[in-house]
Amino acid sequence: MNLLNLSIAQMFDFAAPILFAALGGVVSENAGVVNIALEGIMRFAAFFGVWGAFIGKNPWMGLLWGLLIGAAVGALHGYISVTWAGDQIVSGVAINVVAMGIITYLLEFVFKTTGYSPPVPYFGAAHYRVHISFISKIPILGAFSNLTLLVWFSLIAVGLIHFMLYHTVLGLRIRAVGENPHAAETLGVNVMKIKWFATILGSVLAAFGGISLSLGTLSSFTNAMPMGKGFIGLAAMIFGKWTPIGALLASLVFASAQIVQLLLQGMASGIAKQIPLGFYLALPYLLTIGALIGVVGRAVPPASDGIPYKKEG
Amino acid sequence: MKALELKGITKQFPRVLANDHINLSIEKGEIFSIVGENGAGKSTLMKIVYGLYTPTSGEIYVFGKKVNMKSPHDAIKLKIGMVHQEFMLIPRFTVTENIVLGDEPRKGIVFDFKRAVKEIREISEKFGLKVDPLEKVANLPVGIQQRVEILKILRRGAEILIFDEPTAVLTPEETEDLFKTLRALKKDGKTILFISHKLKEVMEISDRIAVLRRGKLQGVVKKEETNERELARMMVGREVVLEIPRVKVEKGPVVLSVRDLAAKDHRGILKLKGVSFDVHAGEIVAIAGVEGNGQMELVNSLIGFTRPVKGKIVLNGEEMKLITPYNVRRKGMAYIPEDRKRRGLVLPFKIRENIIMGQHTLYPFSKGGILNDKVINEFATKQVEEFDIRPRDIYINAGNLSGGNQQKVILAREMAMKHNFLLASQPTRGLDIGAMEFVYKHLIEEKKKGIAILLISLELSEVLGLADRILVMYEGEIVGETVPEETNEEELGMMMLGIKRKERLVQ
Ligand SMILES: Nc1ncnc2c1ncn2[C@@H]1O[C@H](COP(=O)(O)OP(=O)(O)O)[C@@H](O)[C@H]1O
Ligand SMILES: [Mg+2]
């Protein structure tokens, strides 16, 4: 494989966790539930994924554990912010803080270490990859010849969620609830049920993102995970205007910033060499701020995004 | 046959008894109106009928059967539909999506948009309510948005249609259209519950009329056997003086002087195109005009929400440069805003907080940044009493008050502020007769005190009744100046539509 194809493939590896988190945000916020706990959920899922793979001796077990814990933490967020109509940001921050502490503790408790877990079976291993050998020599297309299952999942998820949001009855109702839950309620839509569904599905998607981190290209959990990928995912969601396809493009832009940074570090000369590393790390956020203040096409959230819903009377 | 029967319906909110043992019986195929002042409990009663509120006690019968509704879903199944006072629409969705939401045509799990559009075309045709199914609701004028609301409930097969103050947001032409629709629906055998506090409309459209006052049913009358005056008396509980008394006050010096003022709206379109006028002490100058002809930009320039593109504003002899709401208020301007909920009040704040806002940094309400609760409470209690704000509870949130009482809180605040100029922008918008009368009384009081008043109004009766001088605004310009004695509604109407101009000769 040539350098171009390699770089593109690597970009997809980088993009997958961001994209999953962004899709989680898209689903959740289209139903009006802001979920900044995505970061914490990724951390839970990244760890439990490794733990599951360690015990079950295969990554599928890890995936299952990761998704279950993601759904469970999502349910906590749902209970606080949907059923209880509490503040969604407070709930999210709380979950993130808890994730920080508990997982550090569990890492020590389970693996007797404070830094890295031992390597476990992971989806990046050659026999878990999706080989499409006949395209491997073709420029650009060749990048798709040896991707991990998780990357493919992330791309398929974009299509599925797009279809769900814009072509199914459920999707129409999700978006209605995010725009005007009172209107939806008066038409007999079960607002609570929809919000719960979107919160759990969003959390499960974020859990996929966490697993992509620890069982995707890496094969272990490091205590720094998910290194802000959940927040970058939310940034990608905003940059992508709360749509799945927008989230995909934004995730690719953000991931390629990382690739460019890696490439430049290796071979840059002149001015490019003098651009500080921090700039590339900050790029996703700078672009997002641009999207919010309307520099790169204005991003408008669903009208009732983040507003707790209580039934009247 | 009886379409709907209410027996002893009572709704107790934490602080208010909104409905007090209401008994009503509504025949199938009639247009039944419910009138009452703001806060009388009309919306509450209708929300109970629509399953949004559970009554504290009482029974509901729909087409003879006792029902127990837990949500609008149940009401829809019983063929009850409601067009809410605040529209329940999703601006970003198409007309079609708004109408079918909750009962979507589908193929498996897929939303069958094409079939939905076809359905909307059909019912739109059937009921003579023209809409473009593919248009986004955000792009529609209010009258058409209401049509979408009506189609929404008709598509669900509603036989009993509730309209909660449907005309409040409509222009006169749109109201006529709505009435045509209502008559057509009646002919179709539908039962209509029409809520309003505009008596003229009620007298035009209803078969029978029920009057509510402070949660209690005052009586049900046949349209033929009553008149506006009687209804007003039942609503308010006493004779209402609908006429505004003429008061002459010696005109004082110029307080506000505006010269060649021009301003843009928030989208950058020039809406105010160079207006000049003076307002003297003890004088009410009314700006008449159809909404959207530059009044908003004039108000915004005066209060400091918009930076004028050119022109001069002189208040009390001092040219105002770089106007901010803070400094115009310090210079003696009081302001009754056109939109009480957004500009006039902080709805989640209590009366006691709203009533001192703007003066909260000043002695005696605060000192060194610390609020003096005792002084504030005393002041608020006194004002609540004096302005007859109900309930007499300074700890209630402004958002839980009726419109009339919200307006009284604003009046109580603005009148107490040190001022000699009052900018009253549509001060009676959305108010019932009782509250309107109250506002007029206070404006006249102000005038007697020698305050200069600029009244912006869309109601010609109000303009003719209150003003000493009338300026007519059309497309951002003053196209006419006159006095009430020399004009009438018809002439003003023509000027407002830009058909006629009139310069008043200087006396
Ligand atoms: N959700 C609520 N909680 C508490 N009080 C309410 C609520 N809704 C209405 N009220 C009060 O009940 C009374 C009747 O209100 P409403 O039915 O809206 O009157 P109307 O529609 O006749 O103007 C008012 O005093 C209002 O402040
Ligand atoms: Mg009402």
XYZ file of N, CA and C in Angstrom, chain B residues 63-157:
285
model
N -70.458 12.867 23.659
C -71.536 12.185 22.932
C -72.261 11.197 23.843
N -72.561 11.680 25.039
C -73.377 10.890 25.953
C -72.625 9.878 26.811
N -71.348 9.656 26.489
C -70.617 8.639 27.262
C -69.661 9.300 28.254
N -69.642 8.813 29.477
C -68.720 9.362 30.467
C -67.288 8.970 30.091
N -66.411 9.936 30.128
C -65.035 9.638 29.718
C -64.053 10.048 30.820
N -62.888 9.455 30.725
C -61.837 9.750 31.685
C -60.532 9.892 30.895
N -60.214 11.130 30.527
C -59.067 11.335 29.641
C -57.785 11.526 30.430
N -56.727 10.884 29.976
C -55.444 11.023 30.671
C -54.443 11.816 29.854
N -54.681 11.911 28.552
C -53.745 12.638 27.691
C -54.488 13.038 26.426
N -53.874 13.932 25.632
C -54.517 14.333 24.382
C -54.806 13.123 23.488
N -54.001 12.082 23.655
C -54.203 10.873 22.880
C -55.631 10.352 23.061
N -56.094 10.357 24.314
C -57.460 9.909 24.601
C -58.478 10.852 23.955
N -58.200 12.153 24.039
C -59.123 13.136 23.470
C -59.230 12.942 21.959
N -58.099 12.722 21.318
C -58.095 12.520 19.874
C -58.961 11.308 19.520
N -58.836 10.256 20.308
C -59.621 9.056 20.052
C -61.117 9.322 20.209
N -61.452 10.272 21.083
C -62.856 10.633 21.277
C -63.315 11.686 20.275
N -62.476 11.955 19.278
C -62.772 12.912 18.213
C -62.861 14.353 18.716
N -61.997 14.675 19.668
C -61.886 16.056 20.129
C -60.560 16.609 19.611
N -60.609 17.800 19.016
C -59.374 18.416 18.530
C -59.266 19.824 19.062
N -58.009 20.309 19.210
C -57.864 21.642 19.777
C -56.824 22.451 19.004
N -57.192 23.689 18.667
C -56.235 24.637 18.109
C -55.817 25.533 19.269
N -54.576 25.404 19.661
C -54.140 26.062 20.891
C -53.892 27.551 20.702
N -53.963 28.266 21.830
C -53.727 29.699 21.826
C -52.318 29.973 21.297
N -51.362 29.230 21.829
C -50.026 29.286 21.234
C -49.922 28.092 20.295
N -49.639 28.369 19.025
C -49.655 27.299 18.040
C -48.697 26.184 18.420
N -49.131 24.970 18.116
C -48.312 23.795 18.386
C -47.731 23.318 17.072
N -46.850 24.120 16.511
C -46.295 23.761 15.210
C -44.781 23.671 15.294
N -44.212 22.968 14.337
C -42.766 22.846 14.274
C -42.297 23.610 13.038
N -41.738 24.796 13.236
C -41.418 25.681 12.111
C -40.515 25.030 11.066
N -39.608 24.161 11.491
C -38.662 23.591 10.528
C -39.259 22.461 9.706
N -40.422 21.976 10.114
C -41.053 20.881 9.377
C -41.944 21.448 8.277
N -42.225 20.602 7.291
C -43.149 21.009 6.238
C -44.575 20.957 6.794
N -45.484 21.581 6.045
C -46.897 21.533 6.376
C -47.335 20.083 6.545
N -46.952 19.250 5.593
C -47.344 17.848 5.633
C -46.862 17.170 6.907
N -45.590 17.339 7.211
C -45.042 16.677 8.402
C -45.755 17.134 9.668
N -46.044 18.428 9.734
C -46.752 18.953 10.896
C -48.137 18.338 11.048
N -48.803 18.150 9.930
C -50.177 17.655 10.013
C -50.233 16.168 10.358
N -49.336 15.396 9.782
C -49.465 13.947 9.975
C -48.748 13.423 11.217
N -47.920 14.255 11.821
C -47.154 13.796 12.982
C -48.055 13.094 13.996
N -47.584 11.954 14.458
C -48.343 11.216 15.462
C -49.295 10.203 14.858
N -49.576 10.340 13.564
C -50.446 9.394 12.873
C -50.023 9.357 11.415
N -48.796 8.905 11.197
C -48.169 9.041 9.899
C -48.537 7.874 8.982
N -48.781 8.158 7.696
C -48.912 7.062 6.746
C -47.565 6.352 6.652
N -47.573 5.030 6.622
C -46.293 4.342 6.615
C -46.293 3.092 5.755
N -45.066 2.718 5.362
C -44.841 1.418 4.729
C -43.882 0.697 5.653
N -44.354 -0.196 6.453
C -43.489 -0.802 7.462
C -43.064 0.270 8.443
N -41.744 0.429 8.589
C -41.287 1.472 9.506
C -41.040 2.784 8.774
N -41.135 2.730 7.445
C -40.786 3.910 6.666
C -41.950 4.903 6.622
N -41.617 6.161 6.793
C -42.603 7.241 6.713
C -42.910 7.484 5.245
N -44.178 7.278 4.861
C -44.560 7.399 3.459
C -44.921 8.856 3.152
N -43.889 9.644 2.872
C -44.081 11.080 2.696
C -44.990 11.385 1.505
N -44.801 10.636 0.413
C -45.606 10.892 -0.792
C -47.093 10.732 -0.513
N -47.425 9.631 0.175
C -48.832 9.399 0.472
C -49.355 10.481 1.420
N -48.483 10.886 2.354
C -48.889 11.941 3.296
C -49.246 13.218 2.536
N -48.386 13.591 1.590
C -48.641 14.805 0.802
C -49.967 14.687 0.065
N -50.204 13.499 -0.493
C -51.447 13.284 -1.230
C -52.649 13.438 -0.304
N -52.538 12.864 0.860
C -53.616 12.976 1.837
C -53.912 14.429 2.193
N -52.847 15.193 2.406
C -53.027 16.596 2.786
C -53.718 17.346 1.648
N -53.301 17.066 0.408
C -53.955 17.709 -0.733
C -55.445 17.416 -0.704
N -55.774 16.128 -0.408
C -57.182 15.730 -0.415
C -57.990 16.436 0.662
N -57.519 16.397 1.913
C -58.354 17.018 2.959
C -58.371 18.530 2.820
N -57.266 19.078 2.321
C -57.220 20.521 2.103
C -58.299 20.917 1.098
N -58.439 20.082 0.082
C -59.478 20.267 -0.929
C -60.868 20.114 -0.313
N -61.032 19.029 0.421
C -62.331 18.668 0.982
C -62.897 19.772 1.876
N -62.038 20.370 2.696
C -62.529 21.376 3.630
C -62.319 22.808 3.128
N -61.817 22.929 1.911
C -61.614 24.260 1.356
C -60.579 25.077 2.111
N -59.586 24.395 2.688
C -58.524 25.097 3.412
C -57.235 24.955 2.614
N -56.926 25.971 1.834
C -55.793 25.839 0.919
C -54.455 25.946 1.639
N -53.610 24.946 1.440
C -52.239 25.021 1.942
C -51.307 24.380 0.919
N -50.025 24.756 0.983
C -49.025 24.089 0.163
C -48.345 23.042 1.038
N -48.605 21.754 0.755
C -48.129 20.693 1.644
C -46.604 20.645 1.768
N -45.900 21.184 0.775
C -44.442 21.044 0.777
C -43.734 22.240 1.408
N -44.477 23.289 1.694
C -43.850 24.493 2.252
C -43.474 24.276 3.721
N -42.380 24.913 4.115
C -41.989 24.863 5.538
C -42.889 25.813 6.331
N -43.327 25.379 7.495
C -44.246 26.177 8.297
C -43.634 27.532 8.678
N -42.326 27.541 8.865
C -41.648 28.792 9.232
C -41.893 29.902 8.207
N -42.129 29.509 6.949
C -42.300 30.507 5.895
C -43.737 30.976 5.716
N -44.645 30.492 6.554
C -46.058 30.804 6.347
C -46.513 31.961 7.219
N -47.424 32.799 6.716
C -48.037 33.815 7.572
C -48.931 33.138 8.613
N -49.190 33.888 9.687
C -49.898 33.318 10.826
C -51.242 32.699 10.450
N -51.983 33.379 9.565
C -53.298 32.872 9.175
C -53.221 31.477 8.575
N -52.197 31.266 7.761
C -52.043 29.951 7.126
C -51.549 28.924 8.148
N -50.703 29.371 9.059
C -50.259 28.453 10.112
C -51.462 27.926 10.877
N -52.419 28.831 11.116
C -53.604 28.397 11.829
C -54.395 27.370 11.020
N -54.407 27.587 9.703
C -55.066 26.637 8.823
C -54.434 25.250 8.972
N -53.119 25.242 9.085
C -52.408 23.974 9.269
C -52.873 23.309 10.561
N -53.024 24.119 11.602
C -53.509 23.587 12.878
C -54.904 22.969 12.725
N -55.756 23.672 11.968
C -57.119 23.169 11.800
C -57.113 21.858 11.013
N -56.295 21.826 9.950
C -56.211 20.603 9.146
C -55.716 19.435 9.995
N -54.796 19.753 10.883
C -54.232 18.742 11.762
C -55.335 18.022 12.525
N -56.252 18.789 13.105
C -57.275 18.122 13.907
C -58.377 17.516 13.035
N -58.626 18.142 11.879
C -59.649 17.564 10.996
C -59.200 16.207 10.468
N -57.911 16.119 10.176
C -57.407 14.857 9.656
C -57.554 13.738 10.681
N -57.494 14.106 11.958
C -57.697 13.090 12.989
C -59.170 12.772 13.201
N -60.009 13.336 12.353
C -61.437 13.024 12.429
C -62.163 13.751 13.535
